mmCIF file of C-alpha atoms in Angstrom:
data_model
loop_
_atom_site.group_PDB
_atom_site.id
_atom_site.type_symbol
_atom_site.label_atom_id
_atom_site.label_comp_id
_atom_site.label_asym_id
_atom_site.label_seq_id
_atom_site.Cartn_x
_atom_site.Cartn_y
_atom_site.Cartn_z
ATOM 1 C CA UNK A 25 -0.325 -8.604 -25.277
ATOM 2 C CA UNK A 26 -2.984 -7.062 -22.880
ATOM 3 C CA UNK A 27 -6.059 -5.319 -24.436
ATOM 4 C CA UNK A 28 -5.198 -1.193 -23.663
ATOM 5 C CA UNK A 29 -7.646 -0.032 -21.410
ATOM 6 C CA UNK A 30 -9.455 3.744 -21.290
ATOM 7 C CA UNK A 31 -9.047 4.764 -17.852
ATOM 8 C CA UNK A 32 -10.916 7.398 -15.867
ATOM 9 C CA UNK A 33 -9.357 8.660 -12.473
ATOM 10 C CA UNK A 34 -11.080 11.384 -10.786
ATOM 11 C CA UNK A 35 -9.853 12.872 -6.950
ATOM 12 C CA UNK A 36 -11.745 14.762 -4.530
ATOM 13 C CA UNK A 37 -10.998 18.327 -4.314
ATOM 14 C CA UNK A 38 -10.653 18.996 -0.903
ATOM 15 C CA UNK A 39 -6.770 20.381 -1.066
ATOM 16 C CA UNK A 40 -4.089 19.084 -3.087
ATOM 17 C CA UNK A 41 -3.312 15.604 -1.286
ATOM 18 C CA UNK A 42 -6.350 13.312 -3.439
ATOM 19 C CA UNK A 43 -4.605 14.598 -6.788
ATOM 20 C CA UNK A 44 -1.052 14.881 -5.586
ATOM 21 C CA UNK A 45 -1.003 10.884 -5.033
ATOM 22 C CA UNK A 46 -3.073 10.203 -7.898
ATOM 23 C CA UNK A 47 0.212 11.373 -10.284
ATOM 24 C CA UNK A 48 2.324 7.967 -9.810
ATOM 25 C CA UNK A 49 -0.723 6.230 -10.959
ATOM 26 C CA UNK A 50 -1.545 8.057 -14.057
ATOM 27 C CA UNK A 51 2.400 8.364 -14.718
ATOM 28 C CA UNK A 52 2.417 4.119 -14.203
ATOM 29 C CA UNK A 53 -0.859 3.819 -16.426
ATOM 30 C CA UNK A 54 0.370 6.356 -19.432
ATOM 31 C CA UNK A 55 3.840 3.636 -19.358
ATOM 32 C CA UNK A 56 1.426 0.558 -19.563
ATOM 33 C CA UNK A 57 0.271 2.186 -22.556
ATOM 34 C CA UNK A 58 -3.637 2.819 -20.925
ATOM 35 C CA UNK A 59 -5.438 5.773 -22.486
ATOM 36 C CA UNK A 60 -6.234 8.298 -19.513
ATOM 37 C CA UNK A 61 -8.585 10.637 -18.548
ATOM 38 C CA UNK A 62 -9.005 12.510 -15.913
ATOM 39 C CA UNK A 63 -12.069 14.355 -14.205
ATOM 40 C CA UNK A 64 -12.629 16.545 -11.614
ATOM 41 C CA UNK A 65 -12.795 20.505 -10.757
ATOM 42 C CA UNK A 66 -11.158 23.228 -8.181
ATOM 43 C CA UNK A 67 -6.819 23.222 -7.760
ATOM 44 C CA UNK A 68 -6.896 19.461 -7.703
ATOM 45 C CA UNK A 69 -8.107 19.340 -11.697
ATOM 46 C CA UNK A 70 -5.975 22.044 -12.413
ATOM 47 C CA UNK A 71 -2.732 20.254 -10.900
ATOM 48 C CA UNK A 72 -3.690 16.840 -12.666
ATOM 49 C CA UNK A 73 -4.055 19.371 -16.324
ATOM 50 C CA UNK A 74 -0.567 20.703 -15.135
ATOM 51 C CA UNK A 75 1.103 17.412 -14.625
ATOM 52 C CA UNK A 76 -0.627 16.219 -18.008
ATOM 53 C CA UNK A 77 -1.867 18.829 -20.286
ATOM 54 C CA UNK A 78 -1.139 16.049 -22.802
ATOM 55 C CA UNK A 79 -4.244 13.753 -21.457
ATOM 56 C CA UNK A 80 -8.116 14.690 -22.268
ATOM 57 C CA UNK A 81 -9.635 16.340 -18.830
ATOM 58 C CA UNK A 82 -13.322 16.407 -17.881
ATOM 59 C CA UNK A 83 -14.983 18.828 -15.632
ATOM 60 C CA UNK A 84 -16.640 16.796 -13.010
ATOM 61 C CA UNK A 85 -17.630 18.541 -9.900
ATOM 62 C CA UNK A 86 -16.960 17.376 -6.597
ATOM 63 C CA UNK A 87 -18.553 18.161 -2.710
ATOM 64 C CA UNK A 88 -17.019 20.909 -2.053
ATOM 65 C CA UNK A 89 -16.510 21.854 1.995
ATOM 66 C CA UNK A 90 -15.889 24.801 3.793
ATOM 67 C CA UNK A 91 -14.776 24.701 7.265
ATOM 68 C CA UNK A 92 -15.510 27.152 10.134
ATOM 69 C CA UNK A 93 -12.900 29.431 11.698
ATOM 70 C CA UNK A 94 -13.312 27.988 15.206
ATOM 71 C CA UNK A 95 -11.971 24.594 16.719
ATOM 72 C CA UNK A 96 -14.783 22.321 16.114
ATOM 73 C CA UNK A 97 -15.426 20.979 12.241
ATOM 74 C CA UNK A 98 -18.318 18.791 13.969
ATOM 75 C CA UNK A 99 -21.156 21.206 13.217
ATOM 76 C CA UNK A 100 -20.485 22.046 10.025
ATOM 77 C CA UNK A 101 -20.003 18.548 8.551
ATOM 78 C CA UNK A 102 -23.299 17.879 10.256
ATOM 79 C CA UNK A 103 -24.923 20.152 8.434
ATOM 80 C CA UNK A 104 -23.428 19.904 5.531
ATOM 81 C CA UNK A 105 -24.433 15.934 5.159
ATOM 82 C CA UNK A 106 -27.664 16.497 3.373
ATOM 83 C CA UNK A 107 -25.126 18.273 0.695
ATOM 84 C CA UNK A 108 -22.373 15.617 0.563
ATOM 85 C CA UNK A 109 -25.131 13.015 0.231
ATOM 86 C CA UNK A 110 -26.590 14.717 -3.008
ATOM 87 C CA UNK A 111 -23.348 15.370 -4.059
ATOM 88 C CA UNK A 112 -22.668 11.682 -4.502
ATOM 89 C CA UNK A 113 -25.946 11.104 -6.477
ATOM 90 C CA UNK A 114 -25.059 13.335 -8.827
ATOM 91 C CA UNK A 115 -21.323 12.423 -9.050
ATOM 92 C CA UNK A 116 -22.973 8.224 -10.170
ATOM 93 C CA UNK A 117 -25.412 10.156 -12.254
ATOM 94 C CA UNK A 118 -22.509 12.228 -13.822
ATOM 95 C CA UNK A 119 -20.291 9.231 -14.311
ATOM 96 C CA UNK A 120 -23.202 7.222 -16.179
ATOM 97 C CA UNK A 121 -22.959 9.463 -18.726
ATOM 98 C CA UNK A 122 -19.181 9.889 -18.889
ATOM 99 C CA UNK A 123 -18.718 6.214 -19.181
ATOM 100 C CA UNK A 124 -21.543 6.067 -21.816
ATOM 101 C CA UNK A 125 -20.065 8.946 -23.836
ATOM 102 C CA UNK A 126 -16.281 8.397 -23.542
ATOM 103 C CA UNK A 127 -16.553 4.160 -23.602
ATOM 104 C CA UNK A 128 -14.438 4.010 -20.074
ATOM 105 C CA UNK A 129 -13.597 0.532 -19.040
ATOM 106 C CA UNK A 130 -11.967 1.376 -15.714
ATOM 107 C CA UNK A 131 -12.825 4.102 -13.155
ATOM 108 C CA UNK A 132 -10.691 4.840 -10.095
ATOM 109 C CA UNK A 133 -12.144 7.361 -7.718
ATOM 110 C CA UNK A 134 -9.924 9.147 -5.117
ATOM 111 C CA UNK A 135 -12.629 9.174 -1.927
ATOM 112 C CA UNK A 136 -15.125 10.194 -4.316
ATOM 113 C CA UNK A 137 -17.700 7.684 -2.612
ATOM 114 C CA UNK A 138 -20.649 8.240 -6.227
ATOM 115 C CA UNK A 139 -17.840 7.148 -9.033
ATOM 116 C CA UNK A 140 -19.533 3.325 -9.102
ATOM 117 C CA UNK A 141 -21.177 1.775 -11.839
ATOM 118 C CA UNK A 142 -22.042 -1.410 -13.010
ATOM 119 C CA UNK A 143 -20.955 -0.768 -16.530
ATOM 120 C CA UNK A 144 -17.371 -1.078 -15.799
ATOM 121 C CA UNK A 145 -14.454 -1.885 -13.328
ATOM 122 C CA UNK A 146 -14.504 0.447 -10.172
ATOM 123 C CA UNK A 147 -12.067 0.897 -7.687
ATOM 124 C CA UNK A 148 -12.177 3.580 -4.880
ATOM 125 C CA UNK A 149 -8.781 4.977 -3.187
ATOM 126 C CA UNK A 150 -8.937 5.891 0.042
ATOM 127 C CA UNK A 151 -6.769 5.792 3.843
ATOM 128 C CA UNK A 152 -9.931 6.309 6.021
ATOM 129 C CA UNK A 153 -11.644 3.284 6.483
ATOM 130 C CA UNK A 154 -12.268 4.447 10.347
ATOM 131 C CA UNK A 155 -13.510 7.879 10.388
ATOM 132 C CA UNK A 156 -12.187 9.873 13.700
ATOM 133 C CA UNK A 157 -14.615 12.089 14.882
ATOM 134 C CA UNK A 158 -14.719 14.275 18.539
ATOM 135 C CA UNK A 159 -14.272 12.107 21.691
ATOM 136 C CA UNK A 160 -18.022 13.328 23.051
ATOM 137 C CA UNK A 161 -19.499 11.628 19.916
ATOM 138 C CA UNK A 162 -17.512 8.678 19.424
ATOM 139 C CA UNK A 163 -20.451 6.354 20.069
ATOM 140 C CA UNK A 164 -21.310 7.046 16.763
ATOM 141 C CA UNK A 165 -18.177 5.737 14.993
ATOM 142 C CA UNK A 166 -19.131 2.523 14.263
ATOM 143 C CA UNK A 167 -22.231 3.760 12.591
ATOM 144 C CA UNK A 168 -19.973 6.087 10.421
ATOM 145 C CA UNK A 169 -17.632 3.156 9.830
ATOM 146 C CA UNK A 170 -21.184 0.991 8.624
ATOM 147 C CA UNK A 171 -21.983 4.014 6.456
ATOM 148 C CA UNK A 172 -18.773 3.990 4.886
ATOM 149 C CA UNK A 173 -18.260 0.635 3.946
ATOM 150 C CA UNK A 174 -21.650 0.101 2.663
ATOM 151 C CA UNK A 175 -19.993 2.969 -0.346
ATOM 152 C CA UNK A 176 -16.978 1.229 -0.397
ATOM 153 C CA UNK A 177 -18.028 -1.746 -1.001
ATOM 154 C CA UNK A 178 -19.678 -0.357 -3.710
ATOM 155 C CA UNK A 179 -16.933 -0.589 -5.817
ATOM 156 C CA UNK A 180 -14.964 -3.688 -7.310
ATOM 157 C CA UNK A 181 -11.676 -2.899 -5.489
ATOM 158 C CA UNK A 182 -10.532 -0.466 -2.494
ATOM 159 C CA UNK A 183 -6.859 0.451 -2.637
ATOM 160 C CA UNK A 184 -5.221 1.393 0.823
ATOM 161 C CA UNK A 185 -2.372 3.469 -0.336
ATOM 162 C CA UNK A 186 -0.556 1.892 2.981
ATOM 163 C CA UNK A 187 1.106 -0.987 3.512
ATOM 164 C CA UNK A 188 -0.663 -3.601 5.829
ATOM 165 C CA UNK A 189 2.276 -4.036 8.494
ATOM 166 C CA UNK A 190 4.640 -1.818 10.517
ATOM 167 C CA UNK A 191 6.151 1.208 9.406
ATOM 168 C CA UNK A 192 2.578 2.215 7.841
ATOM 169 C CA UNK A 193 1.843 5.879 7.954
ATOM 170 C CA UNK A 194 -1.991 5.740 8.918
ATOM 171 C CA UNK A 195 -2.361 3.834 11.923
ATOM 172 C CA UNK A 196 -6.286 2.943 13.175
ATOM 173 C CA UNK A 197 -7.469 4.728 9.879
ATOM 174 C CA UNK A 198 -6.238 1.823 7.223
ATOM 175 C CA UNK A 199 -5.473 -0.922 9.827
ATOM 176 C CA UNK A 200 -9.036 -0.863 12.018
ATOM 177 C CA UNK A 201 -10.173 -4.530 12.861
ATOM 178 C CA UNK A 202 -11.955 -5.505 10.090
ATOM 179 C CA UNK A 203 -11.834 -3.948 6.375
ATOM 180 C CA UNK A 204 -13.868 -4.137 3.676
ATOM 181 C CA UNK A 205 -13.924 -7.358 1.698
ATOM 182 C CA UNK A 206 -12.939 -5.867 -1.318
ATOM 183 C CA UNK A 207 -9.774 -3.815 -0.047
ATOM 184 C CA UNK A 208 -6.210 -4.407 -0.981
ATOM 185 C CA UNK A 209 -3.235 -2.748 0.742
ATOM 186 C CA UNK A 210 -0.928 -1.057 -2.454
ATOM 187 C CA UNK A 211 1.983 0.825 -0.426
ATOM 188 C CA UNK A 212 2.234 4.435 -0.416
ATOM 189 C CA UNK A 213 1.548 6.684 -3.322
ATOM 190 C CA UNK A 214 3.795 9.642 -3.799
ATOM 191 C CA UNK A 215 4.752 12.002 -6.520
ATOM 192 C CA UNK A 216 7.953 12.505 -5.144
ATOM 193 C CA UNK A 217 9.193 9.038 -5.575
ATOM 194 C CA UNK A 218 13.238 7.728 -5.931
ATOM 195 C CA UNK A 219 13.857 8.462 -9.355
ATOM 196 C CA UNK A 220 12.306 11.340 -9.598
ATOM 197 C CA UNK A 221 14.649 12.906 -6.922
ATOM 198 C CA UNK A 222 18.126 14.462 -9.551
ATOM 199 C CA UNK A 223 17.732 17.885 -7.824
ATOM 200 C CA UNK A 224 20.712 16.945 -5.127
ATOM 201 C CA UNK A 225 20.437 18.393 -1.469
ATOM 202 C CA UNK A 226 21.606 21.642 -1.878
ATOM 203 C CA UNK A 227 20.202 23.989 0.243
ATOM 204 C CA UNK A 228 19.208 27.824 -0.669
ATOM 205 C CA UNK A 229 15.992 28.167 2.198
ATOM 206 C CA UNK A 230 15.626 27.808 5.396
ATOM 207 C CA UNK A 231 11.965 26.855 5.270
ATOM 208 C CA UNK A 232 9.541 25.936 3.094
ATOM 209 C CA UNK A 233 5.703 27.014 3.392
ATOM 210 C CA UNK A 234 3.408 24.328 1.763
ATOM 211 C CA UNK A 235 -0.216 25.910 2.421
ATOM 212 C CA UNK A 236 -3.074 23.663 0.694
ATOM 213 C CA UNK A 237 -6.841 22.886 2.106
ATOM 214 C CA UNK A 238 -10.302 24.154 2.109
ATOM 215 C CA UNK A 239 -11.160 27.931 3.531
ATOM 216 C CA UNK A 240 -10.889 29.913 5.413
ATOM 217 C CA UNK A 241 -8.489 27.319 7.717
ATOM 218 C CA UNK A 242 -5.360 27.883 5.075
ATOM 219 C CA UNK A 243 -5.598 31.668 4.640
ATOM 220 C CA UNK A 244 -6.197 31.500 8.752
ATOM 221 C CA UNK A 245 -2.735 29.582 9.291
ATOM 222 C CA UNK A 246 -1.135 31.631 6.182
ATOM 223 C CA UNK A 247 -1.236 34.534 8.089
ATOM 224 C CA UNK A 248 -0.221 33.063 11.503
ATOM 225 C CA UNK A 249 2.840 31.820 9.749
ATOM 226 C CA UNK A 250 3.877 35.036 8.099
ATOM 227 C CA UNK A 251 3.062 37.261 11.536
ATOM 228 C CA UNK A 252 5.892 34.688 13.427
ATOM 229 C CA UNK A 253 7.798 34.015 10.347
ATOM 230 C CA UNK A 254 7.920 37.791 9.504
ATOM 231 C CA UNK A 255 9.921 38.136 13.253
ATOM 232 C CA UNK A 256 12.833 35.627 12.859
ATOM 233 C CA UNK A 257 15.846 35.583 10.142
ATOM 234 C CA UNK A 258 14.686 32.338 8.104
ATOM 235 C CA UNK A 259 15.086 32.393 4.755
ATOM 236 C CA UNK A 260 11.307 31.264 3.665
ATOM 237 C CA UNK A 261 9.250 30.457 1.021
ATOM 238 C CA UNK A 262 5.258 29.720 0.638
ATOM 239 C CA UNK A 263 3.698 27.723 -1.557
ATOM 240 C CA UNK A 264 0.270 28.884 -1.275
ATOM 241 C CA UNK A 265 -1.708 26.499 -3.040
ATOM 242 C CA UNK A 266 -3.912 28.806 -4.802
ATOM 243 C CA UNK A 267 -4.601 29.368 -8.604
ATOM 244 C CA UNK A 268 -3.374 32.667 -10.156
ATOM 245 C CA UNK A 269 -6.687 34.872 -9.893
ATOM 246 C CA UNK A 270 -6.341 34.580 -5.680
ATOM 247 C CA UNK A 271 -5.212 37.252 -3.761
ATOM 248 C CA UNK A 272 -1.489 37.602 -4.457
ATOM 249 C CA UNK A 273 1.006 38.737 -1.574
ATOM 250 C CA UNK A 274 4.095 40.651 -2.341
ATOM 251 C CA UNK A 275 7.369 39.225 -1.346
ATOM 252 C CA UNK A 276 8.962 40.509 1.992
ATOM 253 C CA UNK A 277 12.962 41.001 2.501
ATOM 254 C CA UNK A 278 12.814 37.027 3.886
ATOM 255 C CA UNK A 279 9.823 35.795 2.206
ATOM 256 C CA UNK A 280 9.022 34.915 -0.967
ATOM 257 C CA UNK A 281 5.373 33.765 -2.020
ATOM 258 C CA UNK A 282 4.255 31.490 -5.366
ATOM 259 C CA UNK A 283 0.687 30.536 -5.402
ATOM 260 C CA UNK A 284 0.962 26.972 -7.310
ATOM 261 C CA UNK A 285 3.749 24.816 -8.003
ATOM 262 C CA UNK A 286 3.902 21.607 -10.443
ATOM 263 C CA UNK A 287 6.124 18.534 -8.807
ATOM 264 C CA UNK A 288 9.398 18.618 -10.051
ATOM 265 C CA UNK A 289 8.864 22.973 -8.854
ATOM 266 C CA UNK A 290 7.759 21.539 -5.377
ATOM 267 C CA UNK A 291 10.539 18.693 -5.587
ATOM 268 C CA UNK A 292 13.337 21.017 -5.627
ATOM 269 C CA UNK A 293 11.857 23.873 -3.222
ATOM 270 C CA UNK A 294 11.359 20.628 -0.914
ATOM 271 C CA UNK A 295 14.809 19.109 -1.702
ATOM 272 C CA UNK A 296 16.358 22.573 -1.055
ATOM 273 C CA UNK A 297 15.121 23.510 2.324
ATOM 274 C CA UNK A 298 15.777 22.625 5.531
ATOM 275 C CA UNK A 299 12.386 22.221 7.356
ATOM 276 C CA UNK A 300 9.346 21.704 5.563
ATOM 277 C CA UNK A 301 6.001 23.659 7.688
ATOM 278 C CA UNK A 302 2.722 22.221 6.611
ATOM 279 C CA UNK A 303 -0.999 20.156 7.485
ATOM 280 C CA UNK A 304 -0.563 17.217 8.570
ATOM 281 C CA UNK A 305 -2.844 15.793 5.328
ATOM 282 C CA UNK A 306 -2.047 11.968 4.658
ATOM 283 C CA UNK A 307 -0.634 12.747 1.228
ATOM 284 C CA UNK A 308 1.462 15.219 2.701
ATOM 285 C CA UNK A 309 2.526 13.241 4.996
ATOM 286 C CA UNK A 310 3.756 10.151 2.290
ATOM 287 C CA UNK A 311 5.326 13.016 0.654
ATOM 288 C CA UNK A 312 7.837 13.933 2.865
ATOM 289 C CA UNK A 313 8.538 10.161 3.743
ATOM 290 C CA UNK A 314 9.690 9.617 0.307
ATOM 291 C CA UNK A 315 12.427 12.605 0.456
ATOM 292 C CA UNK A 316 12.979 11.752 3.891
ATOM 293 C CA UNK A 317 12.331 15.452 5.153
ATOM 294 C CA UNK A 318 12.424 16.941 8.482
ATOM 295 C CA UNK A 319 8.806 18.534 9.037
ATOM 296 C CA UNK A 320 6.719 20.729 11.385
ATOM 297 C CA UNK A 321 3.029 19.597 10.674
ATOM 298 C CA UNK A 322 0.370 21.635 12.184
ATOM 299 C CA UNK A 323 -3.240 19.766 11.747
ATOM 300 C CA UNK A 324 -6.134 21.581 10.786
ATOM 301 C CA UNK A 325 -8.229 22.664 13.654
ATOM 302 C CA UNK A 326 -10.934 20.208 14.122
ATOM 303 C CA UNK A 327 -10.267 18.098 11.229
ATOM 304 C CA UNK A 328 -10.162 14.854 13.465
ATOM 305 C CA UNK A 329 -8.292 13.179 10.573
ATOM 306 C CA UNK A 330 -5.298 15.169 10.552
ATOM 307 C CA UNK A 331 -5.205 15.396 14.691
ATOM 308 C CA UNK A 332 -5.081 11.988 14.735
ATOM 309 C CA UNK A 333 -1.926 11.862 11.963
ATOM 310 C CA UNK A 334 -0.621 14.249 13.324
ATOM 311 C CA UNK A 335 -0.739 12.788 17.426
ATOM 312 C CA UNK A 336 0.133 8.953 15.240
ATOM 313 C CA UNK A 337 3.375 10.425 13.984
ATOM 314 C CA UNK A 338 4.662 12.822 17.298
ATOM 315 C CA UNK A 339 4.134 9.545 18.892
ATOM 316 C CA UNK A 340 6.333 7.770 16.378
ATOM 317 C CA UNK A 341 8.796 10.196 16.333
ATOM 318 C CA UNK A 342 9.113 10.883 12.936
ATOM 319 C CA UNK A 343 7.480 14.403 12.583
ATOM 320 C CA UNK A 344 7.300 17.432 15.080
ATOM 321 C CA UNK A 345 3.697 18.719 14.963
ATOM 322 C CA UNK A 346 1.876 20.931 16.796
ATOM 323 C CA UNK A 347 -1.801 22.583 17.291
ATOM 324 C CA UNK A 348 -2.601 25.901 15.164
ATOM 325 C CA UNK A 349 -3.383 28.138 18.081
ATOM 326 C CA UNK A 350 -0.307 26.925 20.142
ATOM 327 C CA UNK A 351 2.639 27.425 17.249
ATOM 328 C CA UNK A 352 5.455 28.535 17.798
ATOM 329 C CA UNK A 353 7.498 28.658 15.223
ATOM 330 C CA UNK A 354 11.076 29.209 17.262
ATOM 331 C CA UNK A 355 10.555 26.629 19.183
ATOM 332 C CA UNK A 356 9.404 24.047 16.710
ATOM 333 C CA UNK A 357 12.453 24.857 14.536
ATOM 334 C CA UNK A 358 14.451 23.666 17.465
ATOM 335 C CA UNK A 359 11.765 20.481 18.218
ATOM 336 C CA UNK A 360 12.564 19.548 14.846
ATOM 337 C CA UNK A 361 15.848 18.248 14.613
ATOM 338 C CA UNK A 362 14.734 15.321 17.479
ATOM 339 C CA UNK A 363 12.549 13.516 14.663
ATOM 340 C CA UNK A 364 12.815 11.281 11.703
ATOM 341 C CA UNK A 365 11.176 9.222 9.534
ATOM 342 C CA UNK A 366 12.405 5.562 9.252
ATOM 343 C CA UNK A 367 12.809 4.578 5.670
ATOM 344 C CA UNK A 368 9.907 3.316 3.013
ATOM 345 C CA UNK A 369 9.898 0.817 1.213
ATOM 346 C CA UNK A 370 9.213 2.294 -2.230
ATOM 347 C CA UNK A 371 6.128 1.178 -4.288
ATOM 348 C CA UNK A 372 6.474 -1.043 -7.328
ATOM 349 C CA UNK A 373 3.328 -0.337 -8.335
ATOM 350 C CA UNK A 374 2.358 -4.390 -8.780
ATOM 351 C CA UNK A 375 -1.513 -4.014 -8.095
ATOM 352 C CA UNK A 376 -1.609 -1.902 -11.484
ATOM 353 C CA UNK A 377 -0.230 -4.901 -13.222
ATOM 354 C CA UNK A 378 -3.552 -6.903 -13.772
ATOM 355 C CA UNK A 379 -4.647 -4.123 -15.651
#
């Protein structure tokens, strides 16, 4: 009989996506009979304490980012580096005295590049092994891609959630020539996996609204949505992503808003409507490959990450996307129904196993 294990698993908080795909871990570890804990701060802690209130949570802050309002994200990252450099310090200084304190035997970081330490077994989840960044400065990606596995290899382990051959879901970003010596392709992590799926495919909406992401992009493409949405006879709801103290928005005669939603809420709104409209995040993305949903995915402006998803999967033909300050919402509804996603293979979770 193995030797339980106290388990720490923290994800970044920049949206929903890092803690979204964390879930069918911590749901996998809590059967193996681990002890869990999990860390963090912003929506993403609060959605791992909704999922779990059951499991001991930590308050562990993260980099927190805040994008511009124009096209280019360049600028601001730039600046912000200093920041997001100090920010890991003090996440491995944090952590030091988490593991100390608590007696963890096992981190696992989602892209949280500071959550390393000698004292026990770390492993760091992340997609982005290449980091996409503007075509006039792409010189510089292979010095970003040095940077970032010098962090990654940090760690004892780096899980892909991808799987290594064709269909994978993040193209150059998890399958670039060479990858770290320590990384390990696991298959896709979603919350929304097979047997979670009893809610039938019934449908009562016409579209649903999944807004997540840092400011002030997803209030920017909130109310681009509702201006278009507003004009057309769709039944719609949006899921806002925010906690209860934001700004709430009364419902509309077609509309109807909720700021947060647990899984099996945003299971059944998914499961229920027709087209799904959202960023075209990587966990997002997994998401609506596991229910097999028809999707309009609109990257955020200048987040190279998500143009680049977004671009993969148009290519691919499984998801209709298009840019934030060309939508057009009548015409993507009819763009739509030309795309699919080929199945995948669902994850047995084997790499958790050794544990």
């Amino acid at each position: 009989m193995k030797k339980t294990k106290k388990i720490l698993i923290s994800p970044l908080d920049w949206g929903l996506g890092h803690a979204s795909r964390d879930i069918p871990i911590i749901q996998k570890l809590i059967e193996l009979g681990h002890e869990v804990i999990i860390a963090g701060s912003g929506n993403s802690l609060l959605l791992l304490k909704t999922e779990f209130p059951q499991l001991k949570s930590i308050y562990l802050p993260s980099f927190k980012i805040k994008y511009s309002k124009g096209k280019s994200q360049l600028f601001r990252i730039l600046i912000s580096s200093p920041k997001f450099l100090f920010c890991i310090f003090r996440e491995y200084k944090l952590l030091n005295k988490i593991i100390s304190s608590e007696k963890i035997d096992i981190v696992i970081s989602d892209n949280r590049y500071g959550l390393f330490n000698s004292k026990c077994y770390s492993i760091i989840i992340t997609h982005q092994l290449l980091i996409k960044i503007p075509k006039s400065v792409s010189f510089i990606e292979k010095i970003l891609q040095k940077i970032n596995y010098y962090f990654i290899e940090k760690f004892a382990q780096c899980w892909i959630p991808d799987y290594e051959k064709e269909p994978n879901i993040s193209g150059e970003l998890g399958h670039p020539e060479i990858i770290p010596l320590n990384a390990v392709y696991i298959g896709h992590l979603s919350r929304f996996h097979k047997t979670f799926n009893d809610y039938g495919n019934i449908k009562e909406n016409d579209i649903l609204v999944i807004l997540s992401g840092p400011e002030p992009q997803r209030s920017i493409l909130e109310k681009i949505l509702i201006a278009q949405i507003s004009k057309i006879d769709y039944k719609t709801i949006f899921v806002r992503g925010a906690n209860e103290f934001f700004n709430k928005i009364e419902d509309s005669e077609n509309i109807k808003f909720i700021q947060f939603a647990d899984s099996k809420t945003i299971t059944k709104l998914i499961k229920s409507s027709e087209i799904v409209i959202s960023r075209a995040g990587y966990s997002t993305i997994m998401d609506l490959a596991a229910l097999s949903k028809k999707a309009i995915l609109i990257p955020t402006p200048g987040q190279t990450e998500q143009e680049y998803l977004a671009e993969y999967v148009k290519n691919k033909v499984w998801f209709f996307t298009q840019k934030q300050d060309e939508l057009n919402i009548s015409q993507a509804i009819c763009e739509v129904k030309k795309y699919k996603m080929p199945e995948i293979e669902e994850n047995e979770f084997g790499f958790l196993s050794t544990f």
